XYZ file of N, CA and C in Angstrom:
597
model
N 8.680 18.085 -24.650
C 8.240 16.876 -23.936
C 9.256 16.410 -22.893
N 10.515 16.828 -23.067
C 11.536 16.487 -22.080
C 11.580 17.490 -20.920
N 10.835 18.585 -21.060
C 10.935 19.658 -20.065
C 10.590 19.176 -18.663
N 9.549 18.341 -18.533
C 9.142 17.879 -17.206
C 10.254 17.086 -16.539
N 10.962 16.260 -17.306
C 12.064 15.484 -16.741
C 13.205 16.402 -16.307
N 13.534 17.383 -17.120
C 14.608 18.319 -16.765
C 14.230 19.093 -15.506
N 12.983 19.569 -15.438
C 12.508 20.269 -14.235
C 12.543 19.334 -13.031
N 12.151 18.079 -13.250
C 12.189 17.077 -12.178
C 13.591 16.978 -11.581
N 14.591 16.915 -12.427
C 15.976 16.843 -11.941
C 16.385 18.132 -11.224
N 16.126 19.267 -11.848
C 16.602 20.532 -11.278
C 15.899 20.864 -9.965
N 14.644 20.457 -9.816
C 13.941 20.688 -8.550
C 14.517 19.844 -7.414
N 15.296 18.851 -7.783
C 15.950 18.005 -6.779
C 17.440 18.333 -6.677
N 17.729 19.585 -6.966
C 19.078 20.148 -6.789
C 20.131 19.506 -7.682
N 19.706 19.019 -8.859
C 20.651 18.521 -9.849
C 20.934 19.657 -10.830
N 22.118 20.227 -10.720
C 22.489 21.335 -11.595
C 22.977 20.791 -12.937
N 22.350 21.248 -14.011
C 22.656 20.737 -15.347
C 22.995 21.886 -16.285
N 24.066 21.707 -17.062
C 24.371 22.693 -18.099
C 23.721 22.260 -19.414
N 23.846 23.084 -20.426
C 23.169 22.811 -21.696
C 23.650 21.506 -22.337
N 24.933 21.228 -22.231
C 25.470 19.987 -22.798
C 24.875 18.772 -22.095
N 24.751 18.838 -20.780
C 24.191 17.718 -20.022
C 22.703 17.541 -20.311
N 21.993 18.638 -20.463
C 20.576 18.550 -20.833
C 20.431 17.873 -22.194
N 21.316 18.200 -23.115
C 21.290 17.568 -24.439
C 21.566 16.071 -24.332
N 22.475 15.681 -23.440
C 22.764 14.261 -23.227
C 21.538 13.525 -22.703
N 20.828 14.148 -21.766
C 19.613 13.535 -21.215
C 18.562 13.375 -22.308
N 18.387 14.397 -23.113
C 17.401 14.329 -24.197
C 17.726 13.214 -25.190
N 18.999 12.989 -25.437
C 19.380 11.954 -26.402
C 19.304 10.553 -25.801
N 19.420 10.446 -24.470
C 19.425 9.129 -23.824
C 18.021 8.571 -23.615
N 17.058 9.452 -23.355
C 15.684 9.005 -23.100
C 14.889 8.957 -24.397
N 14.011 7.967 -24.490
C 13.195 7.757 -25.682
C 11.743 8.120 -25.373
N 11.175 8.966 -26.200
C 9.780 9.388 -26.031
C 8.855 8.352 -26.662
N 7.831 7.950 -25.896
C 6.875 6.973 -26.426
C 5.462 7.322 -25.967
N 4.502 7.000 -26.823
C 3.088 7.144 -26.490
C 2.477 5.760 -26.308
N 1.583 5.643 -25.328
C 0.857 4.402 -25.103
C -0.634 4.714 -24.998
N -1.448 3.816 -25.532
C -2.895 3.984 -25.430
C -3.397 3.506 -24.064
N -4.579 3.964 -23.704
C -5.232 3.484 -22.490
C -5.337 1.960 -22.536
N -4.986 1.317 -21.444
C -4.989 -0.147 -21.272
C -3.827 -0.847 -21.976
N -2.949 -0.109 -22.625
C -1.789 -0.741 -23.267
C -0.732 -1.060 -22.218
N -0.095 -2.218 -22.385
C 0.932 -2.645 -21.428
C 2.263 -1.946 -21.695
N 2.916 -1.547 -20.614
C 4.295 -1.082 -20.681
C 5.232 -2.215 -20.273
N 4.766 -3.045 -19.343
C 5.528 -4.211 -18.879
C 4.532 -5.287 -18.494
N 4.815 -6.545 -18.848
C 3.932 -7.650 -18.496
C 4.659 -8.672 -17.638
N 3.903 -9.284 -16.739
C 4.444 -10.322 -15.869
C 5.165 -11.384 -16.698
N 6.373 -11.742 -16.278
C 7.171 -12.731 -16.988
C 8.172 -12.134 -17.956
N 7.973 -10.864 -18.322
C 8.939 -10.179 -19.186
C 10.116 -9.671 -18.357
N 11.158 -9.239 -19.035
C 12.279 -8.561 -18.377
C 12.103 -7.060 -18.572
N 12.233 -6.309 -17.485
C 12.069 -4.852 -17.548
C 13.279 -4.239 -18.253
N 13.112 -3.877 -19.493
C 14.217 -3.330 -20.292
C 14.388 -1.825 -20.105
N 13.348 -1.165 -19.585
C 13.375 0.293 -19.499
C 12.982 0.779 -18.108
N 13.575 1.897 -17.715
C 13.050 2.687 -16.612
C 12.172 3.753 -17.251
N 11.007 3.999 -16.674
C 9.983 4.802 -17.332
C 9.597 6.008 -16.489
N 9.658 7.187 -17.095
C 9.250 8.435 -16.445
C 7.973 8.924 -17.113
N 6.946 9.193 -16.318
C 5.636 9.563 -16.862
C 5.569 11.072 -17.076
N 5.264 11.478 -18.302
C 5.090 12.909 -18.561
C 3.623 13.266 -18.815
N 2.790 12.266 -19.115
C 1.355 12.498 -19.249
C 0.635 11.181 -19.023
N -0.451 11.210 -18.219
C -1.223 10.006 -17.970
C -0.970 9.418 -16.595
N -1.513 8.230 -16.387
C -1.329 7.492 -15.132
C -1.074 6.029 -15.468
N -0.075 5.446 -14.833
C 0.206 4.022 -14.967
C -0.139 3.325 -13.660
N -0.453 2.044 -13.756
C -0.638 1.246 -12.536
C 0.299 0.049 -12.591
N 0.886 -0.259 -11.455
C 1.749 -1.431 -11.297
C 1.012 -2.418 -10.412
N 0.884 -3.665 -10.867
C 0.082 -4.610 -10.091
C 0.581 -6.041 -10.254
N 0.133 -6.875 -9.319
C 0.356 -8.316 -9.348
C -0.969 -9.005 -9.637
N -0.921 -10.186 -10.232
C -2.118 -10.992 -10.464
C -1.934 -12.317 -9.741
N -2.888 -12.660 -8.855
C -2.755 -13.901 -8.090
C -3.258 -15.096 -8.896
N -3.212 -16.284 -8.272
C -3.572 -17.513 -8.982
C -5.043 -17.552 -9.375
N -5.873 -16.702 -8.743
C -7.293 -16.633 -9.088
C -7.573 -15.574 -10.154
N -6.515 -14.918 -10.608
C -6.688 -13.892 -11.623
C -7.062 -12.528 -11.074
N -6.980 -12.365 -9.772
C -7.338 -11.092 -9.146
C -6.141 -10.148 -9.124
N -6.398 -8.893 -9.478
C -5.345 -7.879 -9.467
C -5.120 -7.335 -8.058
N -3.850 -7.086 -7.748
C -3.479 -6.423 -6.500
C -2.583 -5.245 -6.883
N -3.139 -4.045 -6.819
C -2.401 -2.863 -7.273
C -1.373 -2.456 -6.227
N -0.142 -2.334 -6.676
C 0.971 -1.973 -5.806
C 1.215 -0.472 -5.816
N 1.030 0.141 -6.977
C 1.449 1.542 -7.116
C 0.741 2.192 -8.293
N 0.428 3.469 -8.136
C 0.021 4.309 -9.257
C 1.182 5.247 -9.590
N 1.349 5.540 -10.861
C 2.408 6.463 -11.288
C 1.802 7.540 -12.179
N 1.442 8.695 -11.606
C 0.956 9.817 -12.417
C 2.121 10.599 -13.008
N 1.825 11.749 -13.561
C 2.868 12.597 -14.128
C 3.950 12.904 -13.086
N 5.188 12.951 -13.551
C 6.349 13.291 -12.717
C 6.750 12.146 -11.775
N 6.282 10.931 -12.077
C 6.657 9.747 -11.299
C 7.379 8.763 -12.214
N 8.164 7.888 -11.584
C 8.802 6.772 -12.280
C 7.945 5.518 -12.136
N 8.060 4.617 -13.101
C 7.376 3.325 -13.042
C 8.314 2.252 -13.577
N 8.535 1.222 -12.773
C 9.412 0.134 -13.202
C 9.450 -0.935 -12.119
N 9.959 -2.106 -12.475
C 10.378 -3.109 -11.498
C 11.897 -3.035 -11.447
N 12.417 -2.392 -10.408
C 13.862 -2.166 -10.330
C 14.639 -3.472 -10.255
N 14.064 -4.487 -9.603
C 14.757 -5.776 -9.513
C 14.980 -6.358 -10.907
N 13.932 -6.414 -11.700
C 14.048 -6.963 -13.051
C 14.938 -6.083 -13.925
N 14.820 -4.776 -13.775
C 15.595 -3.823 -14.571
C 17.094 -4.002 -14.355
N 17.496 -4.227 -13.112
C 18.925 -4.289 -12.807
C 19.501 -5.712 -12.825
N 18.647 -6.730 -12.710
C 19.150 -8.112 -12.700
C 18.849 -8.862 -13.994
N 17.972 -8.294 -14.828
C 17.523 -8.945 -16.063
C 16.823 -10.272 -15.781
N 16.161 -10.350 -14.644
C 15.316 -11.491 -14.306
C 13.859 -11.148 -14.635
N 13.037 -12.162 -14.948
C 11.635 -11.882 -15.275
C 10.912 -11.176 -14.127
N 10.046 -10.259 -14.488
C 9.305 -9.503 -13.487
C 8.060 -10.246 -13.020
N 7.653 -9.974 -11.801
C 6.388 -10.495 -11.276
C 5.250 -9.508 -11.503
N 5.584 -8.315 -11.977
C 4.610 -7.232 -12.072
C 4.128 -7.011 -13.503
N 2.988 -6.357 -13.586
C 2.482 -5.831 -14.850
C 2.270 -4.332 -14.668
N 2.637 -3.568 -15.685
C 2.404 -2.123 -15.674
C 1.610 -1.774 -16.921
N 0.452 -1.139 -16.735
C -0.299 -0.682 -17.896
C -0.853 0.717 -17.660
N -1.454 1.258 -18.700
C -1.868 2.663 -18.703
C -3.352 2.784 -18.361
N -3.656 3.647 -17.411
C -5.046 3.926 -17.061
C -5.634 5.021 -17.940
N -4.781 5.758 -18.599
C -5.172 6.800 -19.552
C -4.228 6.720 -20.746
N -4.588 7.358 -21.847
C -3.589 7.556 -22.899
C -2.397 8.257 -22.258
N -1.212 7.716 -22.465
C -0.054 8.183 -21.700
C 1.141 8.474 -22.598
N 1.982 9.377 -22.124
C 3.250 9.696 -22.777
C 4.358 9.536 -21.747
N 5.419 8.848 -22.147
C 6.495 8.544 -21.203
C 7.857 8.772 -21.857
N 8.862 8.856 -21.008
C 10.258 8.842 -21.439
C 10.895 7.592 -20.863
N 11.595 6.832 -21.704
C 12.182 5.569 -21.264
C 13.677 5.534 -21.549
N 14.387 4.798 -20.686
C 15.829 4.646 -20.843
C 16.218 3.216 -20.479
N 17.131 2.619 -21.244
C 17.605 1.277 -20.934
C 18.640 1.340 -19.816
N 18.941 0.184 -19.236
C 19.936 0.147 -18.159
C 21.309 0.572 -18.680
N 21.684 0.093 -19.861
C 22.980 0.473 -20.429
C 23.047 1.975 -20.677
N 21.985 2.530 -21.250
C 21.953 3.973 -21.506
C 22.004 4.764 -20.203
N 21.321 4.257 -19.171
C 21.331 4.936 -17.881
C 22.723 4.919 -17.267
N 23.394 3.772 -17.325
C 24.750 3.676 -16.776
C 25.703 4.621 -17.509
N 25.570 4.692 -18.823
C 26.420 5.595 -19.611
C 26.107 7.056 -19.286
N 24.826 7.358 -19.084
C 24.430 8.728 -18.758
C 24.993 9.150 -17.404
N 24.946 8.255 -16.426
C 25.473 8.566 -15.097
C 26.987 8.755 -15.149
N 27.662 7.990 -15.993
C 29.109 8.176 -16.163
C 29.433 9.569 -16.698
N 28.589 10.063 -17.588
C 28.852 11.358 -18.221
C 28.291 12.530 -17.411
N 27.312 12.242 -16.550
C 26.744 13.280 -15.676
C 26.803 12.742 -14.246
N 27.940 12.845 -13.580
C 28.142 12.204 -12.267
C 27.121 12.608 -11.209
N 26.592 13.836 -11.281
C 25.647 14.264 -10.253
C 24.343 13.467 -10.290
N 24.080 12.783 -11.403
C 22.894 11.926 -11.465
C 23.041 10.680 -10.603
N 24.280 10.301 -10.293
C 24.493 9.120 -9.450
C 23.825 9.306 -8.095
N 24.012 10.468 -7.482
C 23.402 10.745 -6.185
C 21.881 10.783 -6.294
N 21.381 11.359 -7.390
C 19.935 11.406 -7.590
C 19.341 10.005 -7.630
N 19.933 9.125 -8.441
C 19.382 7.773 -8.558
C 19.587 6.973 -7.281
N 20.664 7.214 -6.576
C 20.868 6.554 -5.286
C 19.726 6.913 -4.335
N 19.399 8.185 -4.248
C 18.319 8.635 -3.363
C 16.968 8.124 -3.858
N 16.751 8.174 -5.170
C 15.479 7.723 -5.738
C 15.246 6.242 -5.469
N 16.269 5.417 -5.685
C 16.121 3.985 -5.443
C 15.945 3.695 -3.957
N 16.675 4.427 -3.116
C 16.513 4.258 -1.669
C 15.083 4.597 -1.255
N 14.564 5.708 -1.768
C 13.199 6.106 -1.426
C 12.175 5.104 -1.941
N 12.463 4.501 -3.088
C 11.570 3.486 -3.634
C 11.507 2.265 -2.724
N 12.654 1.851 -2.207
C 12.701 0.716 -1.280
C 11.956 1.049 0.004
N 12.165 2.262 0.519
C 11.474 2.686 1.738
C 9.963 2.694 1.521
N 9.522 3.253 0.390
C 8.091 3.317 0.093
C 7.495 1.921 -0.035
N 8.233 1.008 -0.659
C 7.747 -0.369 -0.814
C 7.614 -1.052 0.544
N 8.606 -0.856 1.407
C 8.549 -1.455 2.740
C 7.395 -0.885 3.557
N 7.174 0.416 3.447
C 6.061 1.040 4.165
C 4.729 0.546 3.615
N 4.687 0.315 2.303
C 3.458 -0.198 1.685
C 3.129 -1.578 2.240
N 4.127 -2.434 2.372
C 3.909 -3.770 2.933
C 3.442 -3.673 4.378
N 4.132 -2.855 5.171
C 3.775 -2.707 6.581
C 2.354 -2.174 6.733
N 1.988 -1.218 5.902
C 0.646 -0.651 5.961
C -0.412 -1.687 5.606
N -0.145 -2.473 4.553
C -1.099 -3.496 4.127
C -1.312 -4.551 5.206
N -0.255 -4.847 5.956
C -0.332 -5.902 6.967
C -0.873 -5.413 8.301
N -0.593 -4.156 8.649
C -0.835 -3.700 10.023
C -1.863 -2.584 10.166
N -2.072 -1.779 9.152
C -2.943 -0.617 9.303
C -4.397 -0.952 9.006
N -5.289 -0.152 9.572
C -6.709 -0.310 9.282
C -7.005 0.203 7.875
N -8.174 -0.161 7.364
C -8.571 0.316 6.036
C -8.646 1.842 6.009
N -9.127 2.442 7.096
C -9.202 3.901 7.170
C -7.807 4.516 7.105
N -6.877 3.956 7.829
C -5.499 4.460 7.802
C -4.888 4.308 6.411
N -5.155 3.187 5.755
C -4.613 2.978 4.405
C -5.204 3.982 3.420
N -6.488 4.277 3.576
C -7.124 5.248 2.688
C -6.558 6.645 2.913
N -6.343 7.014 4.162
C -5.750 8.320 4.463
C -4.334 8.417 3.901
N -3.588 7.316 3.963
C -2.245 7.288 3.372
C -2.321 7.436 1.854
N -3.321 6.792 1.250
C -3.511 6.907 -0.201
C -3.752 8.359 -0.597
N -4.637 9.038 0.132
C -4.947 10.436 -0.174
C -3.700 11.307 -0.034
N -2.906 11.037 0.998
C -1.685 11.819 1.212
C -0.653 11.553 0.119
N -0.564 10.302 -0.321
C 0.445 9.927 -1.318
C 0.034 10.352 -2.722
N -1.257 10.288 -3.008
C -1.754 10.594 -4.357
C -2.845 11.668 -4.295
N -2.508 12.880 -3.889
C -3.551 13.900 -3.689
C -4.242 14.353 -4.969
N -3.628 14.133 -6.118
C -4.154 14.689 -7.361
C -4.887 13.679 -8.247
N -4.919 12.411 -7.874
C -5.416 11.438 -8.853
C -6.711 10.738 -8.456
N -7.242 11.017 -7.272
C -8.430 10.272 -6.844
C -9.588 10.445 -7.822
N -9.721 11.622 -8.423
C -10.808 11.857 -9.371
C -10.528 11.235 -10.739
N -9.299 10.787 -10.954
C -8.922 10.223 -12.258
C -8.889 8.694 -12.250
N -9.015 8.097 -11.072
C -8.901 6.644 -10.931
C -10.226 6.102 -10.411
N -10.685 4.993 -10.973
C -11.984 4.434 -10.588
C -11.971 3.928 -9.150
N -13.161 3.888 -8.551
C -13.291 3.363 -7.188
C -12.819 1.918 -7.101
N -13.071 1.171 -8.158
C -12.647 -0.234 -8.181
C -11.132 -0.350 -8.039
N -10.402 0.508 -8.733
C -8.938 0.451 -8.676
C -8.411 0.961 -7.338
N -9.023 2.012 -6.816
C -8.610 2.503 -5.499
C -8.845 1.423 -4.450
N -9.989 0.755 -4.529
C -10.288 -0.320 -3.583
C -9.273 -1.452 -3.708
N -8.881 -1.780 -4.944
C -7.869 -2.817 -5.147
C -6.552 -2.417 -4.502
N -6.168 -1.160 -4.662
C -4.931 -0.658 -4.042
C -5.001 -0.785 -2.522
N -6.174 -0.503 -1.951
C -6.343 -0.540 -0.498
C -6.568 -1.951 0.038
N -6.872 -2.894 -0.853
C -7.144 -4.258 -0.414
C -8.520 -4.429 0.197
N -9.497 -3.643 -0.294
C -10.865 -3.712 0.211
C -11.828 -3.755 -0.974
N -13.126 -3.887 -0.682
C -14.131 -3.867 -1.739
C -14.546 -2.425 -2.037
N -15.110 -2.169 -3.219
C -15.623 -0.821 -3.504
C -16.681 -0.375 -2.502
N -17.475 -1.319 -2.003
C -18.487 -0.979 -1.006
C -17.839 -0.490 0.291
N -16.755 -1.151 0.679
C -16.029 -0.720 1.878
C -15.422 0.665 1.675
N -14.954 0.939 0.463
C -14.400 2.256 0.162
C -15.470 3.329 0.313
N -16.674 3.050 -0.153
C -17.771 4.005 -0.015
C -18.064 4.288 1.452
N -18.036 3.248 2.270
C -18.273 3.438 3.711
C -17.158 4.262 4.343
N -15.922 4.037 3.916
C -14.798 4.811 4.447
C -14.964 6.293 4.136
N -15.382 6.599 2.928
C -15.563 7.996 2.538
C -16.657 8.660 3.373
N -17.732 7.930 3.631
C -18.790 8.473 4.484
C -18.270 8.704 5.898
N -17.459 7.770 6.380
C -16.884 7.899 7.716
C -15.998 9.137 7.814
N -15.168 9.348 6.801
C -14.286 10.518 6.795
C -15.104 11.801 6.699
N -16.148 11.795 5.877
C -17.005 12.968 5.742
C -17.664 13.318 7.069
N -18.118 12.303 7.790
C -18.739 12.538 9.095
C -17.731 13.085 10.097
N -16.513 12.553 10.070
C -15.467 13.040 10.976
C -15.132 14.497 10.684
N -15.097 14.843 9.397
C -14.803 16.225 9.018
C -15.898 17.173 9.494
N -17.163 16.734 9.400
C -18.273 17.567 9.870
C -18.183 17.782 11.376
N -17.800 16.728 12.106
C -17.657 16.839 13.559
C -16.540 17.812 13.908
N -15.428 17.708 13.180
C -14.284 18.589 13.446
C -14.617 20.045 13.137
N -15.391 20.249 12.060
C -15.790 21.614 11.703
C -16.744 22.175 12.756
N -17.650 21.298 13.220
C -18.615 21.730 14.232
C -17.953 22.004 15.553
């Protein structure tokens, strides 16, 4: 069950010996969650950084009207967390729950800091990962504010090429900030454009 995480590191040029792999296995905790079970709830403190090895998680905000606004999907081989809450121990604004029965590996901030001390090459990995997370979040905001619904949908397909068939239209529409009916129209529009390009 730890193999995906080890492969994840090594594919990103993190060279690990057997002792270091054993340290990683001992630092991360394997957990199973049922579909719709919460991993993190709004108002809680994010105690764990979470790596998905099976399933899909969604990270979202809930407004004053009770409407969900999906910020991110996390399928296999992705991380899920509120980094601000994780590193500052302040309550999170986000909720993370499971769209499928899921299996994850989790690590506390203290365990992560100790692991990085013992495996220094992980410092560069997490530096790049956190930087990329900030960049992705900023691009997500810019896209939501400035891009058309069609552009946002095309970005969604590019970012999540493997999960569209696993996530409901309602949730995809929430991620895009549109109605399910608008999503259906977008798909027809893209299909027509593809037919024109083929012709």
